[in-house]
């Protein structure tokens, strides 16, 4: 029992942080703190938020072990993307209007995952094992859904009619909402019912069940929901220093999207890289590609509906140079994962595209 309480210390700490920031912390961050106390308070807030996010991933990962793939990685992916949607929604509702935040965050997820994280994973795995394998049908299924959703959501809006405030037309808005939900629902059916073997490396048996913690699935489900609630209630507080930092530094607005993406994806990236280092590349790619697909398919309808409800403008179309990077990323990803085998050269190429994205952001 003592070991269990020690392991879950983040929960009471998170509850205390919620009480503090709801009562006085948000107001202090917004109005009354000098630089040193502001940085200290922000540091504590980010520490509590990150430890809570890692707790979400920890319990999701245990459920993943108990259920096995593809259901396990799906739980972890949906938990992480739910956090992303919460963070974007909170930043949208906090501070000045930022109509491109959702676009920048989705683009940051695509660039960070398909170029940054995938690049690091393939480079490290290639250096250790020279060549790694995966289930080709599974990765193709992800790309079949990712490519049209990315192009429809992040490119097409630049070439369609807009209203007087720069918003997309109602027809396109509802087309994107319905297309995202319908395609993702069909993908989930393929992943969990009709073609589950696409997302499992049949040549590998990692015996993860033997490593499964003794607590029941119900316990981990309850703790997962509890930690998600803590993150939800801290998300609005996190939005304050993110907005302030970008404003004070005079940084590009796209940096906010990258910060949100990295905060949310960091724990999942660590888990995926560890899987690849253990030569379980299929599980790593399930996490990475699942995150990109869910990010676009779930974030687009969520932010469009929120924008409609709060009557705040939103823009999804990328800038011309960013569209080039997006197309190059999707093309390179299709080439890298076209044979069932990868090596370190694939990883290095993806990392070059990620560095180009970072340079473009500050150019």
mmCIF file of C-alpha atoms in Angstrom:
data_model
loop_
_atom_site.group_PDB
_atom_site.id
_atom_site.type_symbol
_atom_site.label_atom_id
_atom_site.label_comp_id
_atom_site.label_asym_id
_atom_site.label_seq_id
_atom_site.Cartn_x
_atom_site.Cartn_y
_atom_site.Cartn_z
ATOM 1 C CA UNK A 1 0.000 0.000 0.000
ATOM 2 C CA UNK A 2 2.808 2.428 0.907
ATOM 3 C CA UNK A 3 4.516 1.722 -2.413
ATOM 4 C CA UNK A 4 1.255 2.399 -4.249
ATOM 5 C CA UNK A 5 0.731 5.722 -2.429
ATOM 6 C CA UNK A 6 4.310 6.735 -3.188
ATOM 7 C CA UNK A 7 3.804 5.924 -6.842
ATOM 8 C CA UNK A 8 0.639 8.050 -7.061
ATOM 9 C CA UNK A 9 1.909 11.084 -5.150
ATOM 10 C CA UNK A 10 1.269 13.168 -8.266
ATOM 11 C CA UNK A 11 -2.484 12.986 -7.726
ATOM 12 C CA UNK A 12 -2.637 14.888 -4.382
ATOM 13 C CA UNK A 13 0.034 17.307 -5.640
ATOM 14 C CA UNK A 14 -2.070 17.950 -8.743
ATOM 15 C CA UNK A 15 -5.200 18.534 -6.652
ATOM 16 C CA UNK A 16 -3.353 21.052 -4.466
ATOM 17 C CA UNK A 17 -2.063 22.811 -7.584
ATOM 18 C CA UNK A 18 -5.603 23.050 -8.981
ATOM 19 C CA UNK A 19 -6.865 24.610 -5.747
ATOM 20 C CA UNK A 20 -3.991 27.117 -5.646
ATOM 21 C CA UNK A 21 -4.247 28.250 -9.266
ATOM 22 C CA UNK A 22 -8.042 28.389 -9.234
ATOM 23 C CA UNK A 23 -8.056 30.567 -6.108
ATOM 24 C CA UNK A 24 -5.120 32.953 -6.630
ATOM 25 C CA UNK A 25 -2.490 31.486 -8.975
ATOM 26 C CA UNK A 26 -4.113 32.461 -12.289
ATOM 27 C CA UNK A 27 -4.672 36.022 -11.115
ATOM 28 C CA UNK A 28 -1.077 36.306 -9.899
ATOM 29 C CA UNK A 29 0.275 35.036 -13.235
ATOM 30 C CA UNK A 30 -1.960 37.435 -15.157
ATOM 31 C CA UNK A 31 -1.444 40.568 -13.104
ATOM 32 C CA UNK A 32 0.747 40.826 -10.056
ATOM 33 C CA UNK A 33 4.044 38.929 -10.012
ATOM 34 C CA UNK A 34 7.540 40.267 -10.506
ATOM 35 C CA UNK A 35 9.875 38.267 -12.805
ATOM 36 C CA UNK A 36 11.498 35.938 -10.233
ATOM 37 C CA UNK A 37 8.265 34.801 -8.490
ATOM 38 C CA UNK A 38 6.585 34.550 -11.909
ATOM 39 C CA UNK A 39 9.282 32.192 -13.191
ATOM 40 C CA UNK A 40 9.150 30.116 -9.993
ATOM 41 C CA UNK A 41 5.362 29.811 -10.125
ATOM 42 C CA UNK A 42 5.470 28.938 -13.823
ATOM 43 C CA UNK A 43 8.178 26.340 -13.224
ATOM 44 C CA UNK A 44 6.115 24.660 -10.503
ATOM 45 C CA UNK A 45 3.042 24.708 -12.730
ATOM 46 C CA UNK A 46 4.896 23.079 -15.633
ATOM 47 C CA UNK A 47 6.466 20.493 -13.323
ATOM 48 C CA UNK A 48 3.098 19.452 -11.920
ATOM 49 C CA UNK A 49 1.529 19.406 -15.397
ATOM 50 C CA UNK A 50 4.321 17.311 -16.921
ATOM 51 C CA UNK A 51 4.380 14.777 -14.071
ATOM 52 C CA UNK A 52 0.606 14.474 -14.408
ATOM 53 C CA UNK A 53 0.870 13.962 -18.169
ATOM 54 C CA UNK A 54 3.498 11.252 -17.604
ATOM 55 C CA UNK A 55 1.109 9.639 -15.100
ATOM 56 C CA UNK A 56 -1.604 9.622 -17.769
ATOM 57 C CA UNK A 57 0.776 7.882 -20.160
ATOM 58 C CA UNK A 58 1.928 5.442 -17.445
ATOM 59 C CA UNK A 59 -1.592 4.221 -16.738
ATOM 60 C CA UNK A 60 -2.425 4.200 -20.443
ATOM 61 C CA UNK A 61 0.658 2.081 -21.075
ATOM 62 C CA UNK A 62 -0.373 -0.439 -18.415
ATOM 63 C CA UNK A 63 -3.795 -0.738 -20.029
ATOM 64 C CA UNK A 64 -1.992 -1.135 -23.353
ATOM 65 C CA UNK A 65 -0.027 -4.077 -21.923
ATOM 66 C CA UNK A 66 -3.157 -5.674 -20.492
ATOM 67 C CA UNK A 67 -5.187 -5.295 -23.669
ATOM 68 C CA UNK A 68 -2.402 -5.843 -26.197
ATOM 69 C CA UNK A 69 -2.015 -4.178 -29.587
ATOM 70 C CA UNK A 70 -3.701 -2.564 -31.395
ATOM 71 C CA UNK A 71 -6.118 -1.673 -28.563
ATOM 72 C CA UNK A 72 -3.323 -0.756 -26.168
ATOM 73 C CA UNK A 73 -1.597 1.776 -28.374
ATOM 74 C CA UNK A 74 -5.000 3.187 -29.323
ATOM 75 C CA UNK A 75 -5.774 3.967 -25.669
ATOM 76 C CA UNK A 76 -2.433 5.709 -25.239
ATOM 77 C CA UNK A 77 -2.850 7.663 -28.484
ATOM 78 C CA UNK A 78 -6.375 8.844 -27.677
ATOM 79 C CA UNK A 79 -5.319 9.876 -24.167
ATOM 80 C CA UNK A 80 -2.472 11.994 -25.525
ATOM 81 C CA UNK A 81 -4.562 13.599 -28.269
ATOM 82 C CA UNK A 82 -7.342 14.373 -25.792
ATOM 83 C CA UNK A 83 -4.730 16.349 -23.848
ATOM 84 C CA UNK A 84 -3.773 18.178 -27.049
ATOM 85 C CA UNK A 85 -7.364 19.173 -27.785
ATOM 86 C CA UNK A 86 -7.757 20.345 -24.181
ATOM 87 C CA UNK A 87 -4.595 22.459 -24.365
ATOM 88 C CA UNK A 88 -5.579 24.056 -27.685
ATOM 89 C CA UNK A 89 -9.082 24.797 -26.445
ATOM 90 C CA UNK A 90 -7.734 26.357 -23.249
ATOM 91 C CA UNK A 91 -5.279 28.594 -25.103
ATOM 92 C CA UNK A 92 -8.081 29.600 -27.512
ATOM 93 C CA UNK A 93 -10.200 30.656 -24.542
ATOM 94 C CA UNK A 94 -7.349 32.473 -22.746
ATOM 95 C CA UNK A 95 -5.776 35.804 -23.607
ATOM 96 C CA UNK A 96 -5.880 37.454 -26.998
ATOM 97 C CA UNK A 97 -7.445 35.860 -30.038
ATOM 98 C CA UNK A 98 -5.105 33.455 -31.867
ATOM 99 C CA UNK A 99 -6.909 32.205 -34.990
ATOM 100 C CA UNK A 100 -3.929 30.157 -36.222
ATOM 101 C CA UNK A 101 -3.124 28.277 -32.987
ATOM 102 C CA UNK A 102 -4.960 25.085 -33.960
ATOM 103 C CA UNK A 103 -3.366 25.124 -37.415
ATOM 104 C CA UNK A 104 0.110 25.715 -36.015
ATOM 105 C CA UNK A 105 -0.328 22.982 -33.397
ATOM 106 C CA UNK A 106 -1.530 20.380 -35.905
ATOM 107 C CA UNK A 107 1.302 21.307 -38.274
ATOM 108 C CA UNK A 108 3.737 21.129 -35.348
ATOM 109 C CA UNK A 109 2.459 17.646 -34.475
ATOM 110 C CA UNK A 110 2.963 16.485 -38.071
ATOM 111 C CA UNK A 111 6.466 17.982 -38.262
ATOM 112 C CA UNK A 112 7.556 16.943 -34.754
ATOM 113 C CA UNK A 113 6.267 13.379 -35.081
ATOM 114 C CA UNK A 114 6.774 12.424 -38.734
ATOM 115 C CA UNK A 115 10.122 14.229 -38.989
ATOM 116 C CA UNK A 116 11.539 14.855 -35.504
ATOM 117 C CA UNK A 117 10.488 11.820 -33.464
ATOM 118 C CA UNK A 118 10.370 9.367 -36.366
ATOM 119 C CA UNK A 119 13.761 10.646 -37.525
ATOM 120 C CA UNK A 120 15.376 10.159 -34.096
ATOM 121 C CA UNK A 121 13.757 6.734 -33.717
ATOM 122 C CA UNK A 122 14.857 5.440 -37.121
ATOM 123 C CA UNK A 123 18.349 6.903 -36.719
ATOM 124 C CA UNK A 124 18.913 5.309 -33.299
ATOM 125 C CA UNK A 125 17.277 2.030 -34.295
ATOM 126 C CA UNK A 126 19.236 1.904 -37.547
ATOM 127 C CA UNK A 127 22.528 2.556 -35.784
ATOM 128 C CA UNK A 128 21.829 -0.239 -33.297
ATOM 129 C CA UNK A 129 20.199 -2.866 -35.535
ATOM 130 C CA UNK A 130 21.209 -1.622 -39.031
ATOM 131 C CA UNK A 131 17.768 -2.575 -40.418
ATOM 132 C CA UNK A 132 14.410 -2.733 -38.629
ATOM 133 C CA UNK A 133 11.129 -4.178 -39.858
ATOM 134 C CA UNK A 134 7.465 -3.337 -39.413
ATOM 135 C CA UNK A 135 4.068 -4.413 -40.760
ATOM 136 C CA UNK A 136 3.796 -2.676 -44.132
ATOM 137 C CA UNK A 137 -0.004 -2.959 -44.361
ATOM 138 C CA UNK A 138 -0.456 -1.147 -41.052
ATOM 139 C CA UNK A 139 1.692 1.846 -41.982
ATOM 140 C CA UNK A 140 -0.026 2.099 -45.364
ATOM 141 C CA UNK A 141 -3.404 2.166 -43.613
ATOM 142 C CA UNK A 142 -2.263 5.096 -41.478
ATOM 143 C CA UNK A 143 -0.966 7.002 -44.506
ATOM 144 C CA UNK A 144 -4.143 6.355 -46.519
ATOM 145 C CA UNK A 145 -6.041 8.260 -43.822
ATOM 146 C CA UNK A 146 -3.381 10.857 -42.888
ATOM 147 C CA UNK A 147 -2.610 12.177 -46.378
ATOM 148 C CA UNK A 148 -6.160 13.211 -47.433
ATOM 149 C CA UNK A 149 -7.030 14.615 -43.996
ATOM 150 C CA UNK A 150 -3.814 16.660 -43.866
ATOM 151 C CA UNK A 151 -4.357 18.074 -47.356
ATOM 152 C CA UNK A 152 -8.056 18.802 -46.792
ATOM 153 C CA UNK A 153 -7.506 20.461 -43.417
ATOM 154 C CA UNK A 154 -4.196 22.303 -43.854
ATOM 155 C CA UNK A 155 -4.014 23.093 -47.591
ATOM 156 C CA UNK A 156 -7.492 23.196 -49.140
ATOM 157 C CA UNK A 157 -8.793 26.097 -46.949
ATOM 158 C CA UNK A 158 -6.313 28.421 -48.719
ATOM 159 C CA UNK A 159 -8.099 27.887 -52.017
ATOM 160 C CA UNK A 160 -11.736 28.195 -50.947
ATOM 161 C CA UNK A 161 -14.065 31.104 -50.253
ATOM 162 C CA UNK A 162 -13.986 32.960 -46.932
ATOM 163 C CA UNK A 163 -16.362 35.263 -45.103
ATOM 164 C CA UNK A 164 -15.681 38.907 -44.220
ATOM 165 C CA UNK A 165 -13.641 37.876 -41.144
ATOM 166 C CA UNK A 166 -11.400 35.418 -42.967
ATOM 167 C CA UNK A 167 -13.237 32.326 -41.749
ATOM 168 C CA UNK A 168 -13.934 29.331 -43.956
ATOM 169 C CA UNK A 169 -17.382 29.005 -45.459
ATOM 170 C CA UNK A 170 -19.961 27.061 -43.482
ATOM 171 C CA UNK A 171 -20.074 24.380 -46.188
ATOM 172 C CA UNK A 172 -16.324 23.721 -45.999
ATOM 173 C CA UNK A 173 -16.386 23.851 -42.201
ATOM 174 C CA UNK A 174 -18.998 21.115 -41.955
ATOM 175 C CA UNK A 175 -17.343 19.153 -44.753
ATOM 176 C CA UNK A 176 -14.100 19.036 -42.753
ATOM 177 C CA UNK A 177 -15.905 18.151 -39.523
ATOM 178 C CA UNK A 178 -17.887 15.299 -41.049
ATOM 179 C CA UNK A 179 -15.007 14.019 -43.207
ATOM 180 C CA UNK A 180 -12.627 13.933 -40.229
ATOM 181 C CA UNK A 181 -15.076 12.093 -37.990
ATOM 182 C CA UNK A 182 -16.219 9.644 -40.687
ATOM 183 C CA UNK A 183 -12.716 8.738 -41.910
ATOM 184 C CA UNK A 184 -11.344 8.310 -38.395
ATOM 185 C CA UNK A 185 -14.332 6.171 -37.373
ATOM 186 C CA UNK A 186 -13.766 3.924 -40.392
ATOM 187 C CA UNK A 187 -10.049 3.725 -39.596
ATOM 188 C CA UNK A 188 -10.851 2.664 -36.014
ATOM 189 C CA UNK A 189 -13.090 -0.085 -37.383
ATOM 190 C CA UNK A 190 -10.231 -1.300 -39.579
ATOM 191 C CA UNK A 191 -7.741 -1.081 -36.706
ATOM 192 C CA UNK A 192 -9.815 -2.756 -34.002
ATOM 193 C CA UNK A 193 -12.211 -5.076 -35.816
ATOM 194 C CA UNK A 194 -11.649 -6.116 -39.404
ATOM 195 C CA UNK A 195 -7.872 -5.829 -39.937
ATOM 196 C CA UNK A 196 -6.225 -5.826 -36.508
ATOM 197 C CA UNK A 197 -3.376 -7.968 -37.875
ATOM 198 C CA UNK A 198 -2.215 -4.963 -39.915
ATOM 199 C CA UNK A 199 -1.043 -3.263 -36.713
ATOM 200 C CA UNK A 200 0.779 -6.175 -35.071
ATOM 201 C CA UNK A 201 4.283 -7.373 -35.812
ATOM 202 C CA UNK A 202 3.517 -11.046 -36.323
ATOM 203 C CA UNK A 203 7.205 -11.970 -36.330
ATOM 204 C CA UNK A 204 7.764 -10.735 -32.800
ATOM 205 C CA UNK A 205 6.609 -11.841 -29.354
ATOM 206 C CA UNK A 206 7.814 -9.432 -26.683
ATOM 207 C CA UNK A 207 6.024 -11.120 -23.753
ATOM 208 C CA UNK A 208 4.938 -7.818 -22.300
ATOM 209 C CA UNK A 209 2.101 -9.490 -20.393
ATOM 210 C CA UNK A 210 4.662 -10.918 -17.971
ATOM 211 C CA UNK A 211 5.703 -7.362 -17.092
ATOM 212 C CA UNK A 212 2.166 -6.197 -16.374
ATOM 213 C CA UNK A 213 1.626 -4.610 -12.918
ATOM 214 C CA UNK A 214 -0.665 -6.507 -10.540
ATOM 215 C CA UNK A 215 -3.373 -3.825 -10.229
ATOM 216 C CA UNK A 216 -6.604 -4.414 -12.091
ATOM 217 C CA UNK A 217 -7.613 -2.740 -15.322
ATOM 218 C CA UNK A 218 -10.392 -0.967 -13.440
ATOM 219 C CA UNK A 219 -7.864 0.643 -11.090
ATOM 220 C CA UNK A 220 -5.739 1.943 -13.947
ATOM 221 C CA UNK A 221 -8.820 3.174 -15.808
ATOM 222 C CA UNK A 222 -9.969 5.163 -12.770
ATOM 223 C CA UNK A 223 -6.495 6.636 -12.249
ATOM 224 C CA UNK A 224 -6.223 7.469 -15.955
ATOM 225 C CA UNK A 225 -9.492 9.400 -15.848
ATOM 226 C CA UNK A 226 -8.460 11.106 -12.612
ATOM 227 C CA UNK A 227 -5.158 12.342 -14.010
ATOM 228 C CA UNK A 228 -6.879 13.506 -17.197
ATOM 229 C CA UNK A 229 -9.236 15.606 -15.080
ATOM 230 C CA UNK A 230 -6.247 17.152 -13.285
ATOM 231 C CA UNK A 231 -4.623 18.092 -16.606
ATOM 232 C CA UNK A 232 -7.920 19.496 -17.886
ATOM 233 C CA UNK A 233 -8.247 21.758 -14.842
ATOM 234 C CA UNK A 234 -4.592 22.894 -15.090
ATOM 235 C CA UNK A 235 -4.711 23.518 -18.839
ATOM 236 C CA UNK A 236 -6.123 27.037 -18.584
ATOM 237 C CA UNK A 237 -3.388 27.995 -16.116
ATOM 238 C CA UNK A 238 -0.723 26.603 -18.466
ATOM 239 C CA UNK A 239 -2.091 28.738 -21.292
ATOM 240 C CA UNK A 240 -1.206 31.955 -19.414
ATOM 241 C CA UNK A 241 2.616 31.582 -19.363
ATOM 242 C CA UNK A 242 2.613 30.142 -22.902
ATOM 243 C CA UNK A 243 0.851 33.234 -24.234
ATOM 244 C CA UNK A 244 2.939 35.580 -22.090
ATOM 245 C CA UNK A 245 6.225 33.961 -23.096
ATOM 246 C CA UNK A 246 5.540 34.238 -26.820
ATOM 247 C CA UNK A 247 4.447 37.868 -26.444
ATOM 248 C CA UNK A 248 7.412 38.910 -24.285
ATOM 249 C CA UNK A 249 9.978 37.195 -26.498
ATOM 250 C CA UNK A 250 8.442 38.536 -29.673
ATOM 251 C CA UNK A 251 8.536 34.955 -30.953
ATOM 252 C CA UNK A 252 6.510 33.796 -33.956
ATOM 253 C CA UNK A 253 2.983 32.643 -33.193
ATOM 254 C CA UNK A 254 3.822 29.187 -34.590
ATOM 255 C CA UNK A 255 6.108 28.626 -31.600
ATOM 256 C CA UNK A 256 3.021 28.362 -29.391
ATOM 257 C CA UNK A 257 1.787 25.450 -31.452
ATOM 258 C CA UNK A 258 5.159 23.710 -31.224
ATOM 259 C CA UNK A 259 5.325 24.216 -27.437
ATOM 260 C CA UNK A 260 1.853 22.721 -26.974
ATOM 261 C CA UNK A 261 2.714 19.797 -29.263
ATOM 262 C CA UNK A 262 6.011 19.007 -27.510
ATOM 263 C CA UNK A 263 4.474 19.211 -24.029
ATOM 264 C CA UNK A 264 1.748 16.763 -24.961
ATOM 265 C CA UNK A 265 3.808 14.399 -27.119
ATOM 266 C CA UNK A 266 6.958 14.188 -24.971
ATOM 267 C CA UNK A 267 5.911 11.193 -22.819
ATOM 268 C CA UNK A 268 4.596 9.261 -25.816
ATOM 269 C CA UNK A 269 7.790 9.997 -27.756
ATOM 270 C CA UNK A 270 9.902 8.613 -24.914
ATOM 271 C CA UNK A 271 7.832 5.411 -24.864
ATOM 272 C CA UNK A 272 8.019 4.998 -28.629
ATOM 273 C CA UNK A 273 11.783 5.559 -28.775
ATOM 274 C CA UNK A 274 12.275 3.008 -25.960
ATOM 275 C CA UNK A 275 10.197 0.509 -27.956
ATOM 276 C CA UNK A 276 12.323 1.076 -31.061
ATOM 277 C CA UNK A 277 15.545 0.694 -29.059
ATOM 278 C CA UNK A 278 14.159 -2.682 -27.929
ATOM 279 C CA UNK A 279 13.630 -3.477 -31.633
ATOM 280 C CA UNK A 280 9.838 -3.188 -31.409
ATOM 281 C CA UNK A 281 9.505 -0.712 -34.270
ATOM 282 C CA UNK A 282 5.886 -1.617 -35.032
ATOM 283 C CA UNK A 283 4.695 -0.448 -31.613
ATOM 284 C CA UNK A 284 6.683 2.785 -31.954
ATOM 285 C CA UNK A 285 5.211 3.527 -35.375
ATOM 286 C CA UNK A 286 1.690 2.688 -34.149
ATOM 287 C CA UNK A 287 2.142 5.384 -31.504
ATOM 288 C CA UNK A 288 3.653 7.955 -33.860
ATOM 289 C CA UNK A 289 1.335 7.527 -36.836
ATOM 290 C CA UNK A 290 -1.684 7.089 -34.577
ATOM 291 C CA UNK A 291 -0.884 10.417 -32.910
ATOM 292 C CA UNK A 292 -0.682 12.276 -36.223
ATOM 293 C CA UNK A 293 -3.921 10.779 -37.527
ATOM 294 C CA UNK A 294 -5.845 11.343 -34.306
ATOM 295 C CA UNK A 295 -4.411 14.851 -33.941
ATOM 296 C CA UNK A 296 -5.825 15.951 -37.289
ATOM 297 C CA UNK A 297 -9.026 13.896 -37.225
ATOM 298 C CA UNK A 298 -10.046 14.928 -33.697
ATOM 299 C CA UNK A 299 -8.555 18.424 -33.386
ATOM 300 C CA UNK A 300 -10.149 19.767 -36.580
ATOM 301 C CA UNK A 301 -13.784 19.083 -35.637
ATOM 302 C CA UNK A 302 -13.166 20.102 -32.007
ATOM 303 C CA UNK A 303 -11.639 23.511 -32.759
ATOM 304 C CA UNK A 304 -14.087 24.257 -35.586
ATOM 305 C CA UNK A 305 -17.039 23.577 -33.296
ATOM 306 C CA UNK A 306 -15.478 25.620 -30.478
ATOM 307 C CA UNK A 307 -14.800 28.473 -32.910
ATOM 308 C CA UNK A 308 -18.422 28.423 -34.007
ATOM 309 C CA UNK A 309 -19.726 28.375 -30.429
ATOM 310 C CA UNK A 310 -17.537 31.206 -29.095
ATOM 311 C CA UNK A 311 -17.672 33.122 -32.392
ATOM 312 C CA UNK A 312 -13.892 33.381 -32.660
ATOM 313 C CA UNK A 313 -12.196 33.273 -36.101
ATOM 314 C CA UNK A 314 -10.015 30.325 -36.982
ATOM 315 C CA UNK A 315 -7.689 29.715 -39.918
ATOM 316 C CA UNK A 316 -6.468 26.272 -40.948
ATOM 317 C CA UNK A 317 -4.661 26.913 -44.246
ATOM 318 C CA UNK A 318 -0.844 26.872 -44.065
ATOM 319 C CA UNK A 319 1.481 29.486 -45.522
ATOM 320 C CA UNK A 320 2.992 28.616 -48.964
ATOM 321 C CA UNK A 321 6.396 27.546 -47.613
ATOM 322 C CA UNK A 322 4.727 25.435 -44.944
ATOM 323 C CA UNK A 323 2.603 23.705 -47.576
ATOM 324 C CA UNK A 324 5.795 22.745 -49.399
ATOM 325 C CA UNK A 325 7.203 21.269 -46.177
ATOM 326 C CA UNK A 326 3.969 19.382 -45.518
ATOM 327 C CA UNK A 327 3.949 17.848 -49.004
ATOM 328 C CA UNK A 328 7.663 16.983 -48.723
ATOM 329 C CA UNK A 329 7.041 15.335 -45.344
ATOM 330 C CA UNK A 330 4.118 13.241 -46.572
ATOM 331 C CA UNK A 331 6.072 12.238 -49.687
ATOM 332 C CA UNK A 332 9.190 11.320 -47.706
ATOM 333 C CA UNK A 333 7.127 9.357 -45.183
ATOM 334 C CA UNK A 334 5.470 7.408 -48.001
ATOM 335 C CA UNK A 335 8.906 6.551 -49.422
ATOM 336 C CA UNK A 336 10.488 5.665 -46.056
ATOM 337 C CA UNK A 337 7.680 3.274 -45.189
ATOM 338 C CA UNK A 338 7.121 1.630 -48.543
ATOM 339 C CA UNK A 339 9.176 -1.557 -48.182
ATOM 340 C CA UNK A 340 8.654 -2.940 -44.654
ATOM 341 C CA UNK A 341 12.265 -2.166 -43.692
ATOM 342 C CA UNK A 342 14.030 1.010 -42.520
ATOM 343 C CA UNK A 343 17.577 2.118 -41.760
ATOM 344 C CA UNK A 344 19.429 5.121 -40.359
ATOM 345 C CA UNK A 345 19.422 6.984 -43.706
ATOM 346 C CA UNK A 346 15.637 7.281 -43.485
ATOM 347 C CA UNK A 347 15.981 8.748 -40.009
ATOM 348 C CA UNK A 348 18.600 11.308 -41.039
ATOM 349 C CA UNK A 349 16.436 12.512 -43.949
ATOM 350 C CA UNK A 350 13.418 13.043 -41.724
ATOM 351 C CA UNK A 351 15.529 14.993 -39.225
ATOM 352 C CA UNK A 352 16.737 17.322 -42.004
ATOM 353 C CA UNK A 353 13.102 18.135 -42.810
ATOM 354 C CA UNK A 354 12.461 18.840 -39.118
ATOM 355 C CA UNK A 355 15.412 21.257 -38.947
ATOM 356 C CA UNK A 356 14.090 22.979 -42.077
ATOM 357 C CA UNK A 357 10.758 23.416 -40.265
ATOM 358 C CA UNK A 358 12.470 25.012 -37.260
ATOM 359 C CA UNK A 359 14.506 27.383 -39.438
ATOM 360 C CA UNK A 360 11.436 28.365 -41.435
ATOM 361 C CA UNK A 361 9.563 29.185 -38.233
ATOM 362 C CA UNK A 362 12.082 31.887 -37.269
ATOM 363 C CA UNK A 363 12.914 33.099 -40.775
#
